[in-house]
PDB file of C-alpha atoms in Angstrom:
ATOM      1  CA  UNK A  21     -49.224 163.577-162.046  1.00 46.00           C
ATOM      2  CA  UNK A  22     -46.120 163.976-164.171  1.00 46.00           C
ATOM      3  CA  UNK A  23     -42.724 164.152-162.508  1.00 45.00           C
ATOM      4  CA  UNK A  24     -42.550 167.902-163.193  1.00 48.00           C
ATOM      5  CA  UNK A  25     -46.166 168.588-162.175  1.00 49.00           C
ATOM      6  CA  UNK A  26     -46.782 171.342-159.623  1.00 51.00           C
ATOM      7  CA  UNK A  27     -46.595 170.209-156.036  1.00 49.00           C
ATOM      8  CA  UNK A  28     -49.688 170.575-153.876  1.00 48.00           C
ATOM      9  CA  UNK A  29     -47.570 172.714-151.566  1.00 50.00           C
ATOM     10  CA  UNK A  30     -46.474 175.120-154.337  1.00 63.00           C
ATOM     11  CA  UNK A  31     -47.275 178.775-153.641  1.00 78.00           C
ATOM     12  CA  UNK A  32     -49.812 180.338-155.964  1.00 86.00           C
ATOM     13  CA  UNK A  33     -48.566 182.802-158.572  1.00 86.00           C
ATOM     14  CA  UNK A  34     -49.657 186.410-158.117  1.00 89.00           C
ATOM     15  CA  UNK A  35     -53.218 187.015-159.265  1.00 93.00           C
ATOM     16  CA  UNK A  36     -54.237 183.336-159.006  1.00 96.00           C
ATOM     17  CA  UNK A  37     -56.819 182.329-156.407  1.00 96.00           C
ATOM     18  CA  UNK A  38     -57.183 178.973-154.679  1.00 96.00           C
ATOM     19  CA  UNK A  39     -60.586 177.391-155.205  1.00 96.00           C
ATOM     20  CA  UNK A  40     -62.071 174.156-153.949  1.00 96.00           C
ATOM     21  CA  UNK A  41     -64.106 171.247-155.210  1.00 97.00           C
ATOM     22  CA  UNK A  42     -67.367 173.133-154.720  1.00 97.00           C
ATOM     23  CA  UNK A  43     -66.424 174.849-158.010  1.00 97.00           C
ATOM     24  CA  UNK A  44     -65.476 171.708-159.952  1.00 98.00           C
ATOM     25  CA  UNK A  45     -64.395 168.199-159.018  1.00 98.00           C
ATOM     26  CA  UNK A  46     -62.961 165.240-160.884  1.00 98.00           C
ATOM     27  CA  UNK A  47     -63.647 161.621-160.081  1.00 98.00           C
ATOM     28  CA  UNK A  48     -60.652 159.351-159.529  1.00 98.00           C
ATOM     29  CA  UNK A  49     -61.228 157.883-163.019  1.00 97.00           C
ATOM     30  CA  UNK A  50     -61.120 161.367-164.575  1.00 97.00           C
ATOM     31  CA  UNK A  51     -58.000 162.292-162.594  1.00 97.00           C
ATOM     32  CA  UNK A  52     -56.235 159.102-163.652  1.00 97.00           C
ATOM     33  CA  UNK A  53     -57.058 159.701-167.322  1.00 97.00           C
ATOM     34  CA  UNK A  54     -55.937 163.348-167.159  1.00 97.00           C
ATOM     35  CA  UNK A  55     -52.587 162.289-165.645  1.00 96.00           C
ATOM     36  CA  UNK A  56     -52.092 159.660-168.373  1.00 96.00           C
ATOM     37  CA  UNK A  57     -52.865 162.240-171.069  1.00 96.00           C
ATOM     38  CA  UNK A  58     -50.547 164.821-169.470  1.00 96.00           C
ATOM     39  CA  UNK A  59     -47.695 162.317-169.484  1.00 95.00           C
ATOM     40  CA  UNK A  60     -48.348 161.394-173.111  1.00 96.00           C
ATOM     41  CA  UNK A  61     -49.028 164.863-174.529  1.00 93.00           C
ATOM     42  CA  UNK A  62     -46.447 166.872-172.536  1.00 93.00           C
ATOM     43  CA  UNK A  63     -48.389 170.110-173.175  1.00 93.00           C
ATOM     44  CA  UNK A  64     -48.509 171.363-169.588  1.00 94.00           C
ATOM     45  CA  UNK A  65     -48.982 170.396-165.977  1.00 95.00           C
ATOM     46  CA  UNK A  66     -52.423 171.934-165.497  1.00 97.00           C
ATOM     47  CA  UNK A  67     -55.828 171.006-166.880  1.00 98.00           C
ATOM     48  CA  UNK A  68     -57.645 174.127-168.098  1.00 98.00           C
ATOM     49  CA  UNK A  69     -61.431 173.960-168.301  1.00 97.00           C
ATOM     50  CA  UNK A  70     -63.181 176.638-170.319  1.00 95.00           C
ATOM     51  CA  UNK A  71     -66.726 177.224-171.456  1.00 91.00           C
ATOM     52  CA  UNK A  72     -67.125 178.847-174.848  1.00 87.00           C
ATOM     53  CA  UNK A  73     -69.994 179.775-177.118  1.00 83.00           C
ATOM     54  CA  UNK A  74     -70.927 177.097-179.625  1.00 72.00           C
ATOM     55  CA  UNK A  75     -72.132 173.546-179.724  1.00 62.00           C
ATOM     56  CA  UNK A  76     -75.650 172.345-180.360  1.00 63.00           C
ATOM     57  CA  UNK A  77     -76.998 173.903-177.143  1.00 59.00           C
ATOM     58  CA  UNK A  78     -75.208 177.265-177.129  1.00 75.00           C
ATOM     59  CA  UNK A  79     -72.256 176.647-174.784  1.00 83.00           C
ATOM     60  CA  UNK A  80     -69.561 173.986-174.912  1.00 86.00           C
ATOM     61  CA  UNK A  81     -66.850 172.634-172.639  1.00 88.00           C
ATOM     62  CA  UNK A  82     -63.207 172.860-173.672  1.00 93.00           C
ATOM     63  CA  UNK A  83     -60.436 170.881-171.985  1.00 94.00           C
ATOM     64  CA  UNK A  84     -56.770 171.506-172.696  1.00 96.00           C
ATOM     65  CA  UNK A  85     -53.424 171.430-170.934  1.00 97.00           C
ATOM     66  CA  UNK A  86     -51.719 174.622-169.829  1.00 97.00           C
ATOM     67  CA  UNK A  87     -48.101 175.155-168.815  1.00 96.00           C
ATOM     68  CA  UNK A  88     -48.953 177.727-166.120  1.00 96.00           C
ATOM     69  CA  UNK A  89     -51.872 179.632-164.582  1.00 96.00           C
ATOM     70  CA  UNK A  90     -52.820 183.077-165.872  1.00 95.00           C
ATOM     71  CA  UNK A  91     -53.670 186.144-163.820  1.00 96.00           C
ATOM     72  CA  UNK A  92     -57.272 185.864-162.625  1.00 97.00           C
ATOM     73  CA  UNK A  93     -57.387 182.056-162.785  1.00 98.00           C
ATOM     74  CA  UNK A  94     -58.882 179.948-160.036  1.00 98.00           C
ATOM     75  CA  UNK A  95     -56.835 176.856-159.164  1.00 98.00           C
ATOM     76  CA  UNK A  96     -58.739 173.825-157.896  1.00 98.00           C
ATOM     77  CA  UNK A  97     -56.942 170.640-156.890  1.00 97.00           C
ATOM     78  CA  UNK A  98     -59.148 167.602-157.430  1.00 97.00           C
ATOM     79  CA  UNK A  99     -58.241 163.914-157.690  1.00 97.00           C
ATOM     80  CA  UNK A 100     -54.576 164.957-157.525  1.00 95.00           C
ATOM     81  CA  UNK A 101     -55.047 167.163-160.585  1.00 96.00           C
ATOM     82  CA  UNK A 102     -54.387 170.914-160.714  1.00 97.00           C
ATOM     83  CA  UNK A 103     -57.374 172.389-162.592  1.00 98.00           C
ATOM     84  CA  UNK A 104     -57.471 175.984-163.874  1.00 98.00           C
ATOM     85  CA  UNK A 105     -60.731 177.864-164.393  1.00 98.00           C
ATOM     86  CA  UNK A 106     -61.088 181.460-165.538  1.00 97.00           C
ATOM     87  CA  UNK A 107     -63.599 183.669-163.638  1.00 96.00           C
ATOM     88  CA  UNK A 108     -66.161 183.743-166.489  1.00 95.00           C
ATOM     89  CA  UNK A 109     -66.149 179.952-166.808  1.00 95.00           C
ATOM     90  CA  UNK A 110     -66.487 179.624-163.023  1.00 96.00           C
ATOM     91  CA  UNK A 111     -69.926 181.268-163.208  1.00 94.00           C
ATOM     92  CA  UNK A 112     -71.237 178.446-165.410  1.00 91.00           C
ATOM     93  CA  UNK A 113     -69.208 175.593-163.920  1.00 94.00           C
ATOM     94  CA  UNK A 114     -69.936 175.982-160.181  1.00 96.00           C
ATOM     95  CA  UNK A 115     -70.813 172.639-158.618  1.00 96.00           C
ATOM     96  CA  UNK A 116     -69.873 170.548-161.663  1.00 96.00           C
ATOM     97  CA  UNK A 117     -68.415 167.046-161.499  1.00 96.00           C
ATOM     98  CA  UNK A 118     -66.315 165.493-164.248  1.00 96.00           C
ATOM     99  CA  UNK A 119     -66.129 161.741-164.716  1.00 96.00           C
ATOM    100  CA  UNK A 120     -64.360 159.570-167.269  1.00 95.00           C
ATOM    101  CA  UNK A 121     -65.440 156.303-168.853  1.00 93.00           C
ATOM    102  CA  UNK A 122     -63.446 154.162-171.269  1.00 91.00           C
ATOM    103  CA  UNK A 123     -66.539 152.505-172.749  1.00 89.00           C
ATOM    104  CA  UNK A 124     -66.455 152.105-176.518  1.00 84.00           C
ATOM    105  CA  UNK A 125     -69.894 153.706-176.879  1.00 80.00           C
ATOM    106  CA  UNK A 126     -70.627 156.711-174.710  1.00 77.00           C
ATOM    107  CA  UNK A 127     -67.133 156.857-173.256  1.00 84.00           C
ATOM    108  CA  UNK A 128     -64.949 159.887-172.623  1.00 89.00           C
ATOM    109  CA  UNK A 129     -65.144 162.779-170.187  1.00 91.00           C
ATOM    110  CA  UNK A 130     -68.656 163.458-168.890  1.00 90.00           C
ATOM    111  CA  UNK A 131     -69.773 166.671-167.213  1.00 91.00           C
ATOM    112  CA  UNK A 132     -72.516 166.739-164.585  1.00 91.00           C
ATOM    113  CA  UNK A 133     -73.333 170.449-164.385  1.00 91.00           C
ATOM    114  CA  UNK A 134     -76.125 171.499-161.994  1.00 92.00           C
ATOM    115  CA  UNK A 135     -76.363 174.869-163.792  1.00 88.00           C
ATOM    116  CA  UNK A 136     -77.272 173.362-167.172  1.00 82.00           C
ATOM    117  CA  UNK A 137     -80.939 173.602-168.106  1.00 74.00           C
ATOM    118  CA  UNK A 138     -80.425 171.372-171.143  1.00 59.00           C
ATOM    119  CA  UNK A 139     -77.545 169.438-172.660  1.00 60.00           C
ATOM    120  CA  UNK A 140     -76.962 167.531-175.878  1.00 55.00           C
ATOM    121  CA  UNK A 141     -76.706 163.774-176.077  1.00 49.00           C
ATOM    122  CA  UNK A 142     -72.932 163.899-176.596  1.00 49.00           C
ATOM    123  CA  UNK A 143     -72.502 165.795-173.303  1.00 51.00           C
ATOM    124  CA  UNK A 144     -70.185 168.382-174.843  1.00 51.00           C
ATOM    125  CA  UNK A 145     -72.584 171.317-174.955  1.00 49.00           C
ATOM    126  CA  UNK A 146     -75.305 172.759-172.743  1.00 50.00           C
ATOM    127  CA  UNK A 147     -77.550 175.764-172.170  1.00 50.00           C
ATOM    128  CA  UNK A 148     -78.311 177.775-169.051  1.00 54.00           C
TER     129      UNK A 148
END
């Protein structure tokens, strides 16, 4: 986590709920990579996960950094990483695990989503 990153003991902003890893969890490898990217990019202290329409299977995962939670967000702390999920995304993400691999072929962030009926070979889109 960056030096300015939110403390695990920080009180939640109004309108933000505390979630747990039954919604989404990161492996230690994913958490380590997110922290390295946060330090390099300096775009925010939270990882925001969103699911949007698009991709070869209808829905796709979006990862970005956010400076602060928004009203309605669910905050999950996994692998030392504060993760933000909006309520709509939470419906599709429940029970997902995110891993990271630095392999040259097939590397990157990988989602294991128990709600996905099908996913593409790149692992960035899925259908329910």
